[in-house]
GROMACS .gro file of C-alpha atoms in nm:
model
  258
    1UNK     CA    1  -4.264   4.864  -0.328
    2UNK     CA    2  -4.577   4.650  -0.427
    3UNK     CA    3  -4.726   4.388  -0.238
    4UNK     CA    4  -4.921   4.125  -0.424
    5UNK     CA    5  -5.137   3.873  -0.280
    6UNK     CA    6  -5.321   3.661  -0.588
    7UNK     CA    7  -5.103   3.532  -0.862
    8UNK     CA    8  -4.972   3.756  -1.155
    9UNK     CA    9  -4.960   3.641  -1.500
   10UNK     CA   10  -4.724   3.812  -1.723
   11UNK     CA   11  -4.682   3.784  -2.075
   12UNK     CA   12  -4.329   3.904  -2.177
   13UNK     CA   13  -4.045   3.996  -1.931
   14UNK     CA   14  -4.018   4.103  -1.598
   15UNK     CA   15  -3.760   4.363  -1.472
   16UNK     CA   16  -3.725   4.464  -1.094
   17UNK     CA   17  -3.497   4.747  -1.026
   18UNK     CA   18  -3.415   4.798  -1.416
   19UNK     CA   19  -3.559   4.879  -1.711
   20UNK     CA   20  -3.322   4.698  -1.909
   21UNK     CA   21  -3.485   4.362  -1.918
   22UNK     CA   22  -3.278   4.100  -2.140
   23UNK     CA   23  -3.443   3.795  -1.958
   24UNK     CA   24  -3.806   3.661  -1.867
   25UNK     CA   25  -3.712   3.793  -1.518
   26UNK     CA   26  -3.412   4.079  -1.460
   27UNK     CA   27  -3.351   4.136  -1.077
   28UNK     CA   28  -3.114   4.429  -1.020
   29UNK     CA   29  -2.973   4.385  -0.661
   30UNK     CA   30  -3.026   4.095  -0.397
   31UNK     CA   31  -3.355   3.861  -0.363
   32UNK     CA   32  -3.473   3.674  -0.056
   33UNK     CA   33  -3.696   3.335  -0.172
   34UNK     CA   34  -3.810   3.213   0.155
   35UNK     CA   35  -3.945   2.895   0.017
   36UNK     CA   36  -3.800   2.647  -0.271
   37UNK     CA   37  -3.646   2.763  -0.589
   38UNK     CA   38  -3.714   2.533  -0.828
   39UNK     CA   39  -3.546   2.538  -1.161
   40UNK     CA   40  -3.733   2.312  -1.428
   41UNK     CA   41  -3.510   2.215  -1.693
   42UNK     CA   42  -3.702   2.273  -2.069
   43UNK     CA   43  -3.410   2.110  -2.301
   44UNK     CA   44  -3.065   1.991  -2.255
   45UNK     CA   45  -2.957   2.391  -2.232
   46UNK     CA   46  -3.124   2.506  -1.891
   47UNK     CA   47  -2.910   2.624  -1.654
   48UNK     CA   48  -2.875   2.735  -1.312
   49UNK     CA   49  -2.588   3.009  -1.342
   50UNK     CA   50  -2.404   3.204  -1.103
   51UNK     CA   51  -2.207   3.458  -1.308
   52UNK     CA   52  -1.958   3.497  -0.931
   53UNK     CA   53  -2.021   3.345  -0.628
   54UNK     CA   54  -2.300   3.023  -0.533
   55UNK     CA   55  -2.302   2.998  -0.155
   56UNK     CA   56  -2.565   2.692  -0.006
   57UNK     CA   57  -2.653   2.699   0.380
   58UNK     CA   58  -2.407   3.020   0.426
   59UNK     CA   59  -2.395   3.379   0.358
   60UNK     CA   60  -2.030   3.385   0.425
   61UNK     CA   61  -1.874   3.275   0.144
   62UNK     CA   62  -1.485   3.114   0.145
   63UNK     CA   63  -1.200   3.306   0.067
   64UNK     CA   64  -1.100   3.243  -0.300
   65UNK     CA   65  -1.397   3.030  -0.321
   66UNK     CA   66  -1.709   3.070  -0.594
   67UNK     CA   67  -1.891   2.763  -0.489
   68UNK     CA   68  -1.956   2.729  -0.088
   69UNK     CA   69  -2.146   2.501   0.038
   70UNK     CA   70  -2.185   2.506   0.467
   71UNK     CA   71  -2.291   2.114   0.541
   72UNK     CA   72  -2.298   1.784   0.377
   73UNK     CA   73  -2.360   1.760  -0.030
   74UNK     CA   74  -2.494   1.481  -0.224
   75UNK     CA   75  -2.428   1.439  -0.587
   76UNK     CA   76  -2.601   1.171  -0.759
   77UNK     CA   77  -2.403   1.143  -1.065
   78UNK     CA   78  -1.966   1.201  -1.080
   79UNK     CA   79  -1.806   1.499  -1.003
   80UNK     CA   80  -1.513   1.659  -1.162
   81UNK     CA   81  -1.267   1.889  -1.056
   82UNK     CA   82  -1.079   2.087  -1.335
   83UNK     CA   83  -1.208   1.802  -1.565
   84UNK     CA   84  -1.561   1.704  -1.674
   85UNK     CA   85  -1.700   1.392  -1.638
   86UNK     CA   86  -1.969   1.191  -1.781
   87UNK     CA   87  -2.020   0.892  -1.548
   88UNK     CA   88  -2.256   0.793  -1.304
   89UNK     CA   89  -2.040   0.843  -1.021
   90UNK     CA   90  -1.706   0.864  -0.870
   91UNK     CA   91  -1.440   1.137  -0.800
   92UNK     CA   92  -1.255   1.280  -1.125
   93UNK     CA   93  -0.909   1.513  -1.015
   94UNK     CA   94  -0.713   1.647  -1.301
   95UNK     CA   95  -0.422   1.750  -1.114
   96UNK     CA   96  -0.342   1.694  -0.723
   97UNK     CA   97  -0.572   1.623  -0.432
   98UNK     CA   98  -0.450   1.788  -0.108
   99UNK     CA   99  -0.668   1.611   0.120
  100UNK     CA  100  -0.611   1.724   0.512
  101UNK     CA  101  -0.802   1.437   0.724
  102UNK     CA  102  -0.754   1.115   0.570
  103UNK     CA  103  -0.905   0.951   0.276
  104UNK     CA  104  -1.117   0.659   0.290
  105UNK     CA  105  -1.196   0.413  -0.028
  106UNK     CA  106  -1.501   0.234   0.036
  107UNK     CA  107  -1.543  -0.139  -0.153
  108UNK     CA  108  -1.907  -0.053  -0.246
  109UNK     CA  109  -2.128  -0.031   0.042
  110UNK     CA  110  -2.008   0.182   0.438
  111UNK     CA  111  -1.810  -0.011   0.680
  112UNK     CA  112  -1.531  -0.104   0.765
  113UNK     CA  113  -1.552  -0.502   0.627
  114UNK     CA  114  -1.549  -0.357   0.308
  115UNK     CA  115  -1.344  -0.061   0.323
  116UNK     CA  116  -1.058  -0.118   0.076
  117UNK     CA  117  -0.771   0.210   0.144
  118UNK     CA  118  -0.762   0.438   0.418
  119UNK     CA  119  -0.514   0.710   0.401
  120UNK     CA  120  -0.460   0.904   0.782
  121UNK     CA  121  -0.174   0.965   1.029
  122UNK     CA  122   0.065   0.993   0.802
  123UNK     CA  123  -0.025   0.600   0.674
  124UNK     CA  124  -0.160   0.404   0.381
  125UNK     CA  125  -0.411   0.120   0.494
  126UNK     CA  126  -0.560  -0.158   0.248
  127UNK     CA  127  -0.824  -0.323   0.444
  128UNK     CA  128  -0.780  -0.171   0.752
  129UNK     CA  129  -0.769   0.135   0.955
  130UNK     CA  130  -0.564   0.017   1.185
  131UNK     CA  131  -0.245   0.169   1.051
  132UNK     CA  132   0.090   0.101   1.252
  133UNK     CA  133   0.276   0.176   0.943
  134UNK     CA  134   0.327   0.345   0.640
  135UNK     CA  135   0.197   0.110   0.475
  136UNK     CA  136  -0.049  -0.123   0.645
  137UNK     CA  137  -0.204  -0.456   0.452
  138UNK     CA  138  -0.472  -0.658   0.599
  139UNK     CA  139  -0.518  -0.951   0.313
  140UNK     CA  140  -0.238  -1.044  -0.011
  141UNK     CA  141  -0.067  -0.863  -0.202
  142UNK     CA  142   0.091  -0.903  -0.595
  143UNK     CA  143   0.373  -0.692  -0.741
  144UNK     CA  144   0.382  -0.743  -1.096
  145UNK     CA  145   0.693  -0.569  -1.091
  146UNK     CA  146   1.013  -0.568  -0.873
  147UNK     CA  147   0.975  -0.488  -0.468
  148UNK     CA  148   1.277  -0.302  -0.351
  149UNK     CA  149   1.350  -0.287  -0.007
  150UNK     CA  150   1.603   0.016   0.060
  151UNK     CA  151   1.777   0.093   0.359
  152UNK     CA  152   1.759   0.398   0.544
  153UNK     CA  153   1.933   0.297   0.865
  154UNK     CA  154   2.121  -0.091   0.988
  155UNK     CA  155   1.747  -0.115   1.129
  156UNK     CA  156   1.625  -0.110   0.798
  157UNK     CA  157   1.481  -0.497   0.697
  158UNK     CA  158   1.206  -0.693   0.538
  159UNK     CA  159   1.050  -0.896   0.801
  160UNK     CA  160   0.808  -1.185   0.702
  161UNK     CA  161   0.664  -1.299   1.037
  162UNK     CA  162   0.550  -1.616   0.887
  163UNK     CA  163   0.675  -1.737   0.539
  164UNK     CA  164   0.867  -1.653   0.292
  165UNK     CA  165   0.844  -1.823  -0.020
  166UNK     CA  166   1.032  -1.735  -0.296
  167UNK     CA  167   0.974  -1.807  -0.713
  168UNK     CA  168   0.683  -2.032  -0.550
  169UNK     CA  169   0.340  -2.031  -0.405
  170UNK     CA  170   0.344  -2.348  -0.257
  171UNK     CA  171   0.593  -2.344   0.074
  172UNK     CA  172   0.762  -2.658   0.193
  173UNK     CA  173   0.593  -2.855   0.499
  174UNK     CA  174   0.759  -2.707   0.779
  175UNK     CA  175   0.939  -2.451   0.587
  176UNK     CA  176   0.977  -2.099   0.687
  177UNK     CA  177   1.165  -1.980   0.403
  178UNK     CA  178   1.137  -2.212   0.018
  179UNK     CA  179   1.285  -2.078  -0.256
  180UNK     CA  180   1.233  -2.294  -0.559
  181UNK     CA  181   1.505  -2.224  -0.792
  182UNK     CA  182   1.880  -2.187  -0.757
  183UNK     CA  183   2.003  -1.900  -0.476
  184UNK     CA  184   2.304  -1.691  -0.447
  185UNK     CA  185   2.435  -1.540  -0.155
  186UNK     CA  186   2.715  -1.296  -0.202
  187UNK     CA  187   2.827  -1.338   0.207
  188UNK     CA  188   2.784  -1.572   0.431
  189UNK     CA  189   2.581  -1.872   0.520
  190UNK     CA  190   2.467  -1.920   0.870
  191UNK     CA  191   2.262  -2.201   0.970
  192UNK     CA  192   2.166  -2.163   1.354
  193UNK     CA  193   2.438  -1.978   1.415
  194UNK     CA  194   2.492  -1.560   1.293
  195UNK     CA  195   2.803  -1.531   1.075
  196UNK     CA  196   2.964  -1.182   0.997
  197UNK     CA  197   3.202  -1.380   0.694
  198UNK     CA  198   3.221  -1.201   0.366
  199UNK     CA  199   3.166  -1.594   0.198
  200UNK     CA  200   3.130  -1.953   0.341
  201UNK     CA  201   2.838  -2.174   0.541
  202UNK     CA  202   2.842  -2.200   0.899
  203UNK     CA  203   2.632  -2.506   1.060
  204UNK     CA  204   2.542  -2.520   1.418
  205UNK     CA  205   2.463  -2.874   1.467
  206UNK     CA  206   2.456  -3.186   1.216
  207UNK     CA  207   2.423  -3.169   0.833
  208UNK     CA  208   2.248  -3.431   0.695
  209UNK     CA  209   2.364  -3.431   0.293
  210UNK     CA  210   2.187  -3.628   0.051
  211UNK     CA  211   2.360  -3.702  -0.264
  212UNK     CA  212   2.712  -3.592  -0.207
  213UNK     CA  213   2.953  -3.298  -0.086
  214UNK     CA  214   3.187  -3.137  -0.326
  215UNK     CA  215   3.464  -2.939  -0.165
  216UNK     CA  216   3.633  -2.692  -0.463
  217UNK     CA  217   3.986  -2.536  -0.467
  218UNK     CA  218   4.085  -2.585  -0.089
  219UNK     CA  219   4.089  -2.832   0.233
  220UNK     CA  220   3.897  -2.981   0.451
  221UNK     CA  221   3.928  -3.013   0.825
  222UNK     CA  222   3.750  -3.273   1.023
  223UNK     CA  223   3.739  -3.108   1.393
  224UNK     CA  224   4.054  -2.884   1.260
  225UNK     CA  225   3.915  -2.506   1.152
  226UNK     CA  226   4.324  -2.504   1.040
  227UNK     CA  227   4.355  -2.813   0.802
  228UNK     CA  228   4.673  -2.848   0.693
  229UNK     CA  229   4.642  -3.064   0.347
  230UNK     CA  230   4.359  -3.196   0.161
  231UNK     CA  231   4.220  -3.404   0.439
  232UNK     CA  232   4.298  -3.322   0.792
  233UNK     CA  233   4.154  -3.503   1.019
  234UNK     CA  234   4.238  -3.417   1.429
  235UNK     CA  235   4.129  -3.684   1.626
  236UNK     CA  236   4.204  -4.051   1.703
  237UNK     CA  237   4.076  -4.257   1.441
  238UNK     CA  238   3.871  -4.212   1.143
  239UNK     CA  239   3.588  -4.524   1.274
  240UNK     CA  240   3.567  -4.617   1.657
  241UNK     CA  241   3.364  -4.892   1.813
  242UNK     CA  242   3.220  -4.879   2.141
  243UNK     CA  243   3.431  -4.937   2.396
  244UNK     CA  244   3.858  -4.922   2.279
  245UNK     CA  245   3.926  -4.678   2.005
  246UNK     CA  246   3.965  -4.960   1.649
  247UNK     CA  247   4.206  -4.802   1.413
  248UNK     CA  248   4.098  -4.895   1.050
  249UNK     CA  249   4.350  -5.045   0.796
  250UNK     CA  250   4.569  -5.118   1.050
  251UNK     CA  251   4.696  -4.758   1.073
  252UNK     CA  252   4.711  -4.510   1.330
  253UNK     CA  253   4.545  -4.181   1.156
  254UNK     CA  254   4.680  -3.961   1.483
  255UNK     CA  255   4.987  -4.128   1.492
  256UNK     CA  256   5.311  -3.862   1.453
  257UNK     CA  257   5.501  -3.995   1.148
  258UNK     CA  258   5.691  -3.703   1.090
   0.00000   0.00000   0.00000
């Protein structure tokens, strides 16, 4: 062992522990630097290697692991993982990211006002972290494409607590539900009232019909659900007054002519 107290100033190579010296400084075994190592890049080719393992702020390297690193790291510039990368920043994954706690995407600075997708509990949050859901959306939303909606169970539906306006961004005053465009509904109708019919509309209270009813290919019943030709009307008379029912035309529409 030597022990040197000045500075030493050598002009070829150093070898410690070998005599087979094939760098400016060959260290056969460990080495303990119990201040900085600094390594000052000369070109574009300087390198810090580490032919096996590189382990910072441990000496207990990870299983399977060649770089450790026991705390928080900063990189300044991207980082890539089984791909490199050439920008200033950002995460680069070629292949897939099994991430165990969550994942948060920040919108350019901390915080949560401009946090833009957390992914934790099993949940996908845009704009939030409070996730209730799978998917969890605090803001709008624009599918270029089709949204499909697929039951798993009768519970299965697509709620919109508010609006829903359909081939329109511009909802009718008043108007839970606008769809601007024609609309076909291969069962039934119900309008304040639930219907289970495979077909037909079913009004619970008045209809107020601006320009015209057509009535195709069967009958109608006015208070008859059983109408028996093309107009059936079950009551007295087709116009009363106040006071004494007023037949119209002189003729007695509930009278039994049979």
């Amino acid at each position: 062992d030597a022990i040197f107290d000045q500075n030493i100033e050598v002009g070829g190579s150093v070898g410690i522990g070998t005599s087979s010296v094939g760098a400016k400084l060959e260290v056969a075994g460990g080495g303990v630097f119990k201040g900085t190592l600094y390594v000052e890049a000369t070109s574009t080719a300087s390198t810090f290697t580490a032919t096996s393992t590189l382990n910072v702020g441990t000496t207990s390297p990870s299983t399977n692991a060649q770089l450790t690193a026991s705390g928080n790291a900063y990189i300044s510039g991207g980082l890539g993982v089984g791909v490199a990368t050439t920008s200033a920043g950002g995460l680069f994954v070629k292949g897939s990211a099994d991430i165990y706690d969550g994942l948060i995407v920040r919108g350019g600075s901390a915080g949560a006002a401009t946090d833009l997708l957390f992914v934790r509990s099993g949940g996908v949050g845009i704009g939030t972290s409070t996730i209730g859901n799978k998917l969890e959306v605090a803001g709008g939303g624009v599918f270029k494409g089709i949204l499909y909606t697929e039951a798993t169970s009768t519970a299965s539906t697509l709620t919109a607590t508010s609006t829903l306006n359909v081939g329109t961004t511009s909802p009718a005053t008043n108007a839970q539900l606008t769809a601007s465009g024609n609309a076909y509904i291969s069962g039934g109708l119900g309008i304040g009232v639930a219907t289970t019919s495979a077909g037909g509309l079913f009004v619970k209270g008045s209809a107020d019909i601006y320009d015209g009813l057509i009535v195709r290919g069967g009958k109608v019943g006015i208070a008859s659900s059983s109408p028996m030709e093309a107009l059936t009307i079950a009551g007295a008379n087709l116009f009363q007054t106040p006071g004494n029912p007023t037949a119209i035309g002189g003729a007695d529409l509930a009278a039994d002519t049979s």
